Coordinates of C-alpha atoms in Angstrom, one line a residue:
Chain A
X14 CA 0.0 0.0 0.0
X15 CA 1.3 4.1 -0.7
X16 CA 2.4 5.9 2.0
X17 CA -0.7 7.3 4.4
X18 CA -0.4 11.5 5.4
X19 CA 0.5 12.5 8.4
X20 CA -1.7 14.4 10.9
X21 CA 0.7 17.6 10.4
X22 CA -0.5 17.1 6.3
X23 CA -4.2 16.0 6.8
X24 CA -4.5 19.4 8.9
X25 CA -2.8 21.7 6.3
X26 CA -5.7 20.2 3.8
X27 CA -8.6 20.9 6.4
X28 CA -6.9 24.5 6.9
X29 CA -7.3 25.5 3.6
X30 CA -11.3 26.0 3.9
X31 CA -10.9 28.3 6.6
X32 CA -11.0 31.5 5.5
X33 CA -11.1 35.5 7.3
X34 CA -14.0 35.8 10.1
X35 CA -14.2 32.3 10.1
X36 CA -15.0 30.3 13.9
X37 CA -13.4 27.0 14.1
X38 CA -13.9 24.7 16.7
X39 CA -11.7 21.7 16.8
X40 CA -12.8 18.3 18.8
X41 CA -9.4 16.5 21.0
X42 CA -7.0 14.1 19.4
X43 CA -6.0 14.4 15.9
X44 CA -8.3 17.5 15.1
X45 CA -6.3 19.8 17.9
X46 CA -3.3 19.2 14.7
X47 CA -4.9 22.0 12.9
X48 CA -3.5 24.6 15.9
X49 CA -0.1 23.4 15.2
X50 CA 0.4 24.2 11.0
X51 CA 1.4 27.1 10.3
X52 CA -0.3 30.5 10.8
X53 CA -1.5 32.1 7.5
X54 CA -2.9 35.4 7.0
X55 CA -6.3 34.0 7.5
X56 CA -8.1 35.6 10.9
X57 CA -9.4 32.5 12.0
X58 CA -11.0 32.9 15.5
X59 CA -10.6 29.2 17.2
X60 CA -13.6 28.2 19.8
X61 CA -13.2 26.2 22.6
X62 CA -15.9 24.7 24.5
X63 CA -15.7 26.1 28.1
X64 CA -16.1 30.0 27.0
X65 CA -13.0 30.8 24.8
X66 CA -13.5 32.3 21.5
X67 CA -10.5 33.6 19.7
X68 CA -7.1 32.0 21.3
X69 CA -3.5 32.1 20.2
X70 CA -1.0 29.3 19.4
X71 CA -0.4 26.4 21.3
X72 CA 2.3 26.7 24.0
X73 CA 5.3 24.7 23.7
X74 CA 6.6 25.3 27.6
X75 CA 3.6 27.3 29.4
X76 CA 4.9 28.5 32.9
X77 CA 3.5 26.9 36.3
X78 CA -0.1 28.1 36.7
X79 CA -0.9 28.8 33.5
X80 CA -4.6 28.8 33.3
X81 CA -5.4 29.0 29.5
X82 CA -6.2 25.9 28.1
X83 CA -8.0 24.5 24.9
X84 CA -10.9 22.1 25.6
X85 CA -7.9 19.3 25.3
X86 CA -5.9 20.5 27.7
X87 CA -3.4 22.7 25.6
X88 CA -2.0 25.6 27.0
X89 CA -2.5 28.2 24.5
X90 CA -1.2 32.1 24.5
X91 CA -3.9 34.8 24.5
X92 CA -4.5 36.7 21.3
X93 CA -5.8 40.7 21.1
X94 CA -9.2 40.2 20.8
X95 CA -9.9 37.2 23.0
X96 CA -13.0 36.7 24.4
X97 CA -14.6 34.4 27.4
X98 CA -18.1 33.4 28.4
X99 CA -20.2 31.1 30.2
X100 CA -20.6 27.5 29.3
X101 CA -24.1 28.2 28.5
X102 CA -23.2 31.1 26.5
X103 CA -20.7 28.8 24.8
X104 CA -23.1 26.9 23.5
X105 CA -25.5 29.6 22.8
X106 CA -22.8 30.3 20.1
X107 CA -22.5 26.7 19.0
X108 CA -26.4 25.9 19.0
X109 CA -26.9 29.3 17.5
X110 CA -25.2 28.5 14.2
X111 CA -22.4 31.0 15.0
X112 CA -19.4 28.2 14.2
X113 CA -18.6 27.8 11.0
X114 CA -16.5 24.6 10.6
X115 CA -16.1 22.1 13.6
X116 CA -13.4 19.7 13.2
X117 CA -14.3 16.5 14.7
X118 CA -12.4 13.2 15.5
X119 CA -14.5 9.9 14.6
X120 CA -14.9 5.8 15.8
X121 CA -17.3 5.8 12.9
X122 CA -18.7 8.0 9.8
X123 CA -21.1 6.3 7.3
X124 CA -22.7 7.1 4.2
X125 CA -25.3 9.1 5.5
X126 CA -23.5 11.4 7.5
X127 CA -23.9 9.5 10.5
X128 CA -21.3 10.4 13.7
X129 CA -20.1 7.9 16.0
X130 CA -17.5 9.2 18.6
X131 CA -19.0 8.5 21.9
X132 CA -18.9 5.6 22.9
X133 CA -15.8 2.6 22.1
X134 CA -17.0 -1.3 21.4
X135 CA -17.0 -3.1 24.8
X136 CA -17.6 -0.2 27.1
X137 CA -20.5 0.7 29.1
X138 CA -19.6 4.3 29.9
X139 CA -18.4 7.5 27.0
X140 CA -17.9 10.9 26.7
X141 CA -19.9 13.0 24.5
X142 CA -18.2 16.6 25.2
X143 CA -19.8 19.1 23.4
X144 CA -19.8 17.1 20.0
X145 CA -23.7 16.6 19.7
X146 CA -24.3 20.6 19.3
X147 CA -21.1 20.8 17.2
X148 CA -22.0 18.4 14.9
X149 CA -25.3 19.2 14.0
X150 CA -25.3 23.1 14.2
X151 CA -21.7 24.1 13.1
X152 CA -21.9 25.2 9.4
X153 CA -19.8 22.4 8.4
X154 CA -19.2 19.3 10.2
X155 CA -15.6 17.5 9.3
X156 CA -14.2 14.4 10.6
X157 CA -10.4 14.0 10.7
X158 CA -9.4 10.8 11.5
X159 CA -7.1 8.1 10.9
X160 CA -9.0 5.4 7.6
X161 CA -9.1 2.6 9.7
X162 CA -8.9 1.3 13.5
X163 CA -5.8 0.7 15.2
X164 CA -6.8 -3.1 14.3
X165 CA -7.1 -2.3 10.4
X166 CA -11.4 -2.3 10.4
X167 CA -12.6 0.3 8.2
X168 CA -14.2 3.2 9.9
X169 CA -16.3 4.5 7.0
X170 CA -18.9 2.7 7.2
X171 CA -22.4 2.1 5.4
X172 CA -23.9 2.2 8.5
X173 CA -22.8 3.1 11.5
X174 CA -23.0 -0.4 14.3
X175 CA -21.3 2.3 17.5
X176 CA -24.0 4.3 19.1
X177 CA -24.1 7.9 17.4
X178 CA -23.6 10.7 18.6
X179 CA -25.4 13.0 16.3
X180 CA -27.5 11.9 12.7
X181 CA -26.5 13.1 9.2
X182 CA -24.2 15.9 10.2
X183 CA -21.1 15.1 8.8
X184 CA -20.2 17.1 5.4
X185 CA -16.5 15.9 4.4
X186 CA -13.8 13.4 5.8
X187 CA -10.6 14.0 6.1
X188 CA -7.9 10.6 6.6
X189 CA -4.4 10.1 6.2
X190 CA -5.6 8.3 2.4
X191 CA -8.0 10.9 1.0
X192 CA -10.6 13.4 1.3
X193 CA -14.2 12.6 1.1
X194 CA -17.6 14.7 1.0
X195 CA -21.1 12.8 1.6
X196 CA -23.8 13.8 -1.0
X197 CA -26.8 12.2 -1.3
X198 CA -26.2 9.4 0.9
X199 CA -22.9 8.3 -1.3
X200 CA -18.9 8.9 -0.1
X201 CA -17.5 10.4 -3.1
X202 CA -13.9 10.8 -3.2
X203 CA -12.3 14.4 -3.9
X204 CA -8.7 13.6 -2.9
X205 CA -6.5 10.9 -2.4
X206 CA -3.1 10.9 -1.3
X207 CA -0.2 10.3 -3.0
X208 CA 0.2 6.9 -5.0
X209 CA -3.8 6.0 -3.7
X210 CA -6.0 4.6 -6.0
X211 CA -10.2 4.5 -5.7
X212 CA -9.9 0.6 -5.9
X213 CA -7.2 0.5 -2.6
X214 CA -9.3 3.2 -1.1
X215 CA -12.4 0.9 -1.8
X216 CA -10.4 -1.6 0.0
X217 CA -10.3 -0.3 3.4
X218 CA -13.9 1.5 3.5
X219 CA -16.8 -0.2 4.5
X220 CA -19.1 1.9 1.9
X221 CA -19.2 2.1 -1.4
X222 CA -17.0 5.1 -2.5
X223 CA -17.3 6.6 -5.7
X224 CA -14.6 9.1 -7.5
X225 CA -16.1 12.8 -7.4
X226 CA -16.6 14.4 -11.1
X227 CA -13.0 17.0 -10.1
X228 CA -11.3 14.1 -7.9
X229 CA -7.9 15.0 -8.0
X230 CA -4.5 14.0 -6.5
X231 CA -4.0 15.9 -2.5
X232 CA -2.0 19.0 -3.2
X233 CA -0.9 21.8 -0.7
X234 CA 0.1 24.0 -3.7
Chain B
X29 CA -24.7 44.1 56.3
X30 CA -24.2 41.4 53.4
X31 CA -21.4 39.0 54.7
X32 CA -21.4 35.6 52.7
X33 CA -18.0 35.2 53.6
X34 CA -17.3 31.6 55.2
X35 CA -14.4 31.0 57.3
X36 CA -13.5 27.4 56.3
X37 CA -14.3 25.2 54.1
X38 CA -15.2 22.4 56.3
X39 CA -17.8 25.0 57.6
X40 CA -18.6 25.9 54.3
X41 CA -20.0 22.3 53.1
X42 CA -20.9 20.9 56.7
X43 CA -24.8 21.0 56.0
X44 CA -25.0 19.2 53.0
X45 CA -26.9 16.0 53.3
X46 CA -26.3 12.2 52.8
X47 CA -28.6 11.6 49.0
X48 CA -28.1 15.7 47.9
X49 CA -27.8 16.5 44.7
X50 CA -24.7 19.0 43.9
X51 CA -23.7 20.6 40.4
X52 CA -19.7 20.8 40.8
X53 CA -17.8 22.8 38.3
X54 CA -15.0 22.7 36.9
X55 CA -14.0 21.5 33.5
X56 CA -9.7 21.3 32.3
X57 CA -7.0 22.4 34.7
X58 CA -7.0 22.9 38.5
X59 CA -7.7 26.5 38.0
X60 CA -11.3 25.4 36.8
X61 CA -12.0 23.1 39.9
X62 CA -13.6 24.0 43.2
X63 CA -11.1 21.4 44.5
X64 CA -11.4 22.9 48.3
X65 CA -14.7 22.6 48.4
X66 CA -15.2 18.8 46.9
X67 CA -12.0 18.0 49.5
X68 CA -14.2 19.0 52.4
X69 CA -17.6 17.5 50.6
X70 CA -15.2 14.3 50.9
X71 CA -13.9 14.4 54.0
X72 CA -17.6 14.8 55.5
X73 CA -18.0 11.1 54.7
X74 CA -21.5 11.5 53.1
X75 CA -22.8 9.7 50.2
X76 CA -25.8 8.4 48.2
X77 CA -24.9 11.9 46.2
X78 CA -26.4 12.8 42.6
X79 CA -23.8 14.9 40.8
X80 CA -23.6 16.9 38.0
X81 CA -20.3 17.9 36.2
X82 CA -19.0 18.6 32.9
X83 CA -16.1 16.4 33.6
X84 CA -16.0 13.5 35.7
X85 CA -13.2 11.3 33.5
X86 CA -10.6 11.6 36.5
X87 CA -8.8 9.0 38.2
X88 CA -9.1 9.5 42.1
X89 CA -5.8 10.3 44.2
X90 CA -5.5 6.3 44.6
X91 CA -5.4 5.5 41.6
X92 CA -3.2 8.6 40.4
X93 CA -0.8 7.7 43.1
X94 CA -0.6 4.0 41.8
X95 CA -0.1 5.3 38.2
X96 CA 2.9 7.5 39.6
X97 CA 4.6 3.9 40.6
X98 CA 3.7 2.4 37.6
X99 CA 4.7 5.6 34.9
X100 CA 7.5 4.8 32.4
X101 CA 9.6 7.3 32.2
X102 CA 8.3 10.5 29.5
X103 CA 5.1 9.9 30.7
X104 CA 3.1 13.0 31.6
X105 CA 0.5 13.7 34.2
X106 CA -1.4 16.4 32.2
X107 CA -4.4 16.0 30.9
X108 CA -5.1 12.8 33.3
X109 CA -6.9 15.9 35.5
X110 CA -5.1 15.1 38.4
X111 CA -2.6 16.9 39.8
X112 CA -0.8 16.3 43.1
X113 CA -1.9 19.9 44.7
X114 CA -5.5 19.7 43.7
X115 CA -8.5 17.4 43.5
X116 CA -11.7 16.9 41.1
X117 CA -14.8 15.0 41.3
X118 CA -13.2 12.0 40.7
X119 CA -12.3 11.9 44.2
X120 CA -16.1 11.8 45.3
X121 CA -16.6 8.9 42.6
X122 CA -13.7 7.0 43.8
X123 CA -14.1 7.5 47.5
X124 CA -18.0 5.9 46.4
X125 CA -19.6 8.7 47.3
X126 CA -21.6 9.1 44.4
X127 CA -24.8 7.4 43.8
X128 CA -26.0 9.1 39.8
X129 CA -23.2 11.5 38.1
X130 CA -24.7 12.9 35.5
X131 CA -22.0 14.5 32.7
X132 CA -20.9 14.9 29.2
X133 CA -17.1 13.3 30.3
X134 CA -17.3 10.0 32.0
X135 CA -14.2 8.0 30.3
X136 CA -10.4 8.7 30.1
X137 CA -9.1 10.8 27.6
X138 CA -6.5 7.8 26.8
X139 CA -8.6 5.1 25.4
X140 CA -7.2 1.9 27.1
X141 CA -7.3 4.1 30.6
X142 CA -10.2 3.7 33.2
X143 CA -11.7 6.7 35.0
X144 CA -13.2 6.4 38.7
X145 CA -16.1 7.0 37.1
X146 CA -16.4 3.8 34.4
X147 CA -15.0 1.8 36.8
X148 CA -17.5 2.7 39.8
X149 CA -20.3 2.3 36.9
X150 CA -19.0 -1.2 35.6
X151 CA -19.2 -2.5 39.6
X152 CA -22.5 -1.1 39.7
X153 CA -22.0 1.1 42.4
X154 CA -22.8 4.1 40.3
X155 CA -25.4 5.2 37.7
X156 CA -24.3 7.2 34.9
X157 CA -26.7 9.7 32.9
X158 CA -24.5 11.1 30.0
X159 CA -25.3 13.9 28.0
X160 CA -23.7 16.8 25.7
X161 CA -22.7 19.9 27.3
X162 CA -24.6 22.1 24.9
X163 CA -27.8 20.2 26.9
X164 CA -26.2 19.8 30.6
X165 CA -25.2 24.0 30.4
X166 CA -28.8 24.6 28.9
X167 CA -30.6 22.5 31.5
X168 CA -28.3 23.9 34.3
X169 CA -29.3 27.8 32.8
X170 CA -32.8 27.1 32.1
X171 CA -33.2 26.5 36.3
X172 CA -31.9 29.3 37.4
X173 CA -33.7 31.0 35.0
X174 CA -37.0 29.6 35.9
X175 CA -37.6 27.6 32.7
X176 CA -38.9 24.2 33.4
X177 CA -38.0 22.5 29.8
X178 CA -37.2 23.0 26.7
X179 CA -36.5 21.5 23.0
X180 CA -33.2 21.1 21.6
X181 CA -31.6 19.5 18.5
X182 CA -28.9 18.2 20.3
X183 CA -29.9 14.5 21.0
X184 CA -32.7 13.5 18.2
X185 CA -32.8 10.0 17.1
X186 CA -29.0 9.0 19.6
X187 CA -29.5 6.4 22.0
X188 CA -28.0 9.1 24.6
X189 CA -31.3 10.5 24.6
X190 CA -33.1 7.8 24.0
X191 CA -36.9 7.7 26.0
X192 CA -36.9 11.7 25.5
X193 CA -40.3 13.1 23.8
X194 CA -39.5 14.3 19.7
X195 CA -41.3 16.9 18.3
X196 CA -40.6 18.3 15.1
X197 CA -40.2 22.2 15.3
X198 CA -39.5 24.2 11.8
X199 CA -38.7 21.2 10.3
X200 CA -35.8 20.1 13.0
X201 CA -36.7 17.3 15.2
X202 CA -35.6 18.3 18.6
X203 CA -36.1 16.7 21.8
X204 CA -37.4 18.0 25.0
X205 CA -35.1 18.5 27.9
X206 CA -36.1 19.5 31.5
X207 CA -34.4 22.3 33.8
X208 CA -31.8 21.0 35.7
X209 CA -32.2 22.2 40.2
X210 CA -29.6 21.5 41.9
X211 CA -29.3 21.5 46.2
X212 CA -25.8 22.8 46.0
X213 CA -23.7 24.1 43.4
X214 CA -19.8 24.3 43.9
X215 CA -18.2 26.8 41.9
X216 CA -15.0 28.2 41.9
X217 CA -14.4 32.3 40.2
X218 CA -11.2 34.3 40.8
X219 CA -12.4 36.6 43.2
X220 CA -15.5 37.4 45.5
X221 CA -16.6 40.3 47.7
X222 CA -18.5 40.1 50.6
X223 CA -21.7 40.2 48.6
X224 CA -21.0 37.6 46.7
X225 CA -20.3 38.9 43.5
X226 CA -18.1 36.8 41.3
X227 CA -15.7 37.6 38.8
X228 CA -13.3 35.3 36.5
X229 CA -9.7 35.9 34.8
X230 CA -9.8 33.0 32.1
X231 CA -13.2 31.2 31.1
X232 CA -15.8 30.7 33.9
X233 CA -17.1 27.1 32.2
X234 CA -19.8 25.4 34.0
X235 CA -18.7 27.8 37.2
X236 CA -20.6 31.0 35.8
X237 CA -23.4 28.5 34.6
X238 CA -24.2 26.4 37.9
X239 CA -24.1 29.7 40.1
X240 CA -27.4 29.9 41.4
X241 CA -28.6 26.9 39.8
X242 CA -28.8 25.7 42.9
X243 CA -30.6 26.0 46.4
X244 CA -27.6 26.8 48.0
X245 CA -24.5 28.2 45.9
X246 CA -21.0 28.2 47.2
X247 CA -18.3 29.6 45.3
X248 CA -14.5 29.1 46.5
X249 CA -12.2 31.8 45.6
X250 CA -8.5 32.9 44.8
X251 CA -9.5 36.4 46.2
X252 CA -11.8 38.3 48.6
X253 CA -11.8 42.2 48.0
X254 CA -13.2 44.8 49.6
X255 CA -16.8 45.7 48.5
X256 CA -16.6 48.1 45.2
X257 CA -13.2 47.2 44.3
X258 CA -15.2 45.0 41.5
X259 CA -16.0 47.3 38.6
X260 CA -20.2 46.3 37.9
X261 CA -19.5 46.0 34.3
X262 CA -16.6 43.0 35.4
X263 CA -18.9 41.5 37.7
X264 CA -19.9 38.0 35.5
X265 CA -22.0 36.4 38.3
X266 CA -24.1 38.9 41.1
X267 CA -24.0 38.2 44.3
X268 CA -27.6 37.6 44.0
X269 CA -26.7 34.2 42.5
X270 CA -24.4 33.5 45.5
X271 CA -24.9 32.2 49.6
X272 CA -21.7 31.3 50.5
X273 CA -17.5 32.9 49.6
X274 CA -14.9 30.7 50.9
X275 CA -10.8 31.8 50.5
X276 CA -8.6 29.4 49.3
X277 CA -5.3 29.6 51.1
X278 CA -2.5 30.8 49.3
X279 CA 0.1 27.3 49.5
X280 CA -1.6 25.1 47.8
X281 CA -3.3 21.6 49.6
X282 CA -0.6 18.6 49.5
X283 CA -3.6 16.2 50.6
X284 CA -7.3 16.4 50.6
X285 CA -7.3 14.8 54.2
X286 CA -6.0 18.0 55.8
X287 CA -8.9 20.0 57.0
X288 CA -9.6 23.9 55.8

């Protein structure tokens, strides 16, 4: 099999969308990547959960104390314009419609846009965060997530078998193989990386992928 | 004259019942936590207690001090929401204090790492109700404000809301979600006055949002000032919201046994 993308890479190609104004709210794990790439001229204000709206760069060695943390327990440094607010006001934001792209990591995505991040196989308990109002209120829901489990099972799926956390909310995948957008119940492939084909993509996705009419080799150019 | 100022924190939690139901804030780091406050709640040795938090994926101080033995070298404490100076919920949930937590955070953020929590739930000693925190703030917000219920998005056709009543409103099928009352709310802010008045310097979370949520609200503090040193347009939370101001002392706990 080709070579898969790193998270640095699979976050450069999510970054691209954003553009000036926009609110971006990234979910923990692999998401949180798309604080580290490089800044662009873009004014992006990033959103996290607990009340922050408009945070700087992710601190490398934050000093004893520090208090200022993303919702996964980055330090980050302030930025001139930096707001807070209430939980509830947090989500007044989210709920309202006010985010505009909501990164999200993923157990399972399927054809319909179905989200499944809850709640792993053989546990009783999970943790929903704030992923439910996210999901289905931000303008655009992605998932960035590795293709498949750590075991090699496919986690695109036709349907969904985890419990979901939110119904047909998901607009585009992001994985270290290729970039996918759900339309009309159907994963249709946009990008794939390097060396990828549709057939070894079809290989390791449990839905029937189709090739989008401008699909086109991953670029950062 | 308006005094909610408490002297300890012992004194502070002492009437709170065997079976009470608490909200507890707190939400990342140990700034966020009312730590103080759920020390003394455990050291009072009641249980049977319904809580509500945004986070409840700690390990307790057992456990963390077992993980300390077992860490490989590299490995960090951070993020694992237990630090050695301060406490969170997970020290009510270990200690099996905790009959129903209800929360949007009840497993580790490491996948093949148990919280208090999932392993209090998978003995049975503890019910969990999870939810998203879009809902639990809402619900939390909606008592104080004196709304009963209300419909959401958040929740429609998920077995996490599973047994709620659907209704379709302007086309969106939403799902109807009661007020959530609290006995006591524990919240921590920055600084306090005497009247109660609450103020935050990095984002107040579930603390703004569970003050006066509750019967009784007590908020633990970095700082008491004198009356009218808070500017009214910095004042996040009125002392309205507020019963009770307790100081946190200014070297940090080393064990949540040692009385305040």
């Amino acid at each position: 099999m080709p070579e898969r993308l790193t998270p640095e890479v699979i976050a450069l190609l999510v970054s691209r969308d954003f553009a000036d104004g926009d609110i971006v709210n990234l979910g923990v794990g692999m998401p949180l990547y798309c604080r580290r790439v490089p800044p662009t001229d873009v004014e992006v204000l990033f959103h996290s959960e607990q009340g922050l709206l408009g945070f700087g760069p992710i601190m490398k060695e934050p000093p004893p104390g520090h208090k200022l943390q993303t919702a996964g327990q980055q330090s980050v440094h302030p930025m001139p314009g930096m707001s807070f607010m209430s939980h509830d006001e947090s989500f007044a934001l989210v709920r309202g419609g006010f985010v505009d792209y909501t990164v999200l990591g993923a157990l399972q995505v399927d054809a319909e846009g179905n989200l499944a991040n809850y709640q792993r196989p053989g546990r009783i308990t999970g943790s929903l965060g704030g992923a439910p109002d996210l999901a289905l209120r931000a303008r655009h829901t992605y998932v960035m997530m590795t293709h498949t489990s750590r075991d090699g099972e496919p986690k695109i799926v036709e349907r969904c078998t985890f419990p979901l956390t939110a119904v047909r909310c998901v607009d585009k995948i992001y994985t270290d193989v290729a970039v996918m957008r759900i339309e009309a119940e159907r994963v249709l492939v946009e990008e794939y990386a390097p060396g990828w084909t549709i057939e070894q993509i079809q290989g390791i996705t449990a839905a029937p992928v189709a090739p989008a009419p401008d699909m086109r080799e991953a670029t950062l150019a | 004259m308006i005094d909610k100022v408490v002297s300890s924190f012992d004194e502070a939690v002492a009437d709170i019942p065997s079976g009470a139901s608490m909200h507890v804030g707190g939400f990342g780091g140990p700034a966020d936590w009312p730590a103080y406050l759920i020390a003394a709640t455990a050291r009072t040795g009641i249980d049977e207690l319904t809580i509500s938090c945004c986070n409840m994926a700690g390990v307790g101080p057992e456990a963390f001090a077992k993980m300390i033995v077992r860490m490989t070298e590299g490995a960090s404490p951070v993020g694992w929401n237990v630090a050695p100076d301060h406490v969170t919920v997970a020290l009510l949930l270990e200690r099996g204090q905790v009959r129903k937590g209800i929360t949007t955070f009840s497993t580790a953020m490491r996948g093949a790492m148990k919280s208090a929590f999932e392993s209090m739930v998978e003995q049975g000693r503890t019910e969990l109700e999870l939810t998203g925190q879009g809902t639990l703030s809402e619900r939390i917000r909606a008592a104080r404000a004196g709304i009963p219920a209300f419909y959401t998005p958040a929740g429609a056709d998920t077995p996490w809301a599973e047994g709620r009543e659907v209704r379709e409103i302007e086309g969106v099928r939403c799902v109807l979600e009661t007020a959530l009352h609290a006995d006591f709310s524990l919240v921590r802010a920055h600084a306090a006055d005497r009247q109660g008045n609450l103020i935050w310097d990095h984002p107040s979370s579930f603390n703004a949002t569970m003050a006066g949520a509750a019967t009784m609200t007590i908020a633990e503090v970095d700082q008491i000032v004198p009356l009218g040193d808070l500017k009214p347009a910095e004042i996040e939370i009125p002392g309205a919201f507020v019963n009770r101001v307790v100081l946190r002392p200014s070297t940090p706990m080393t064990s949540w046994r040692e009385a305040h």
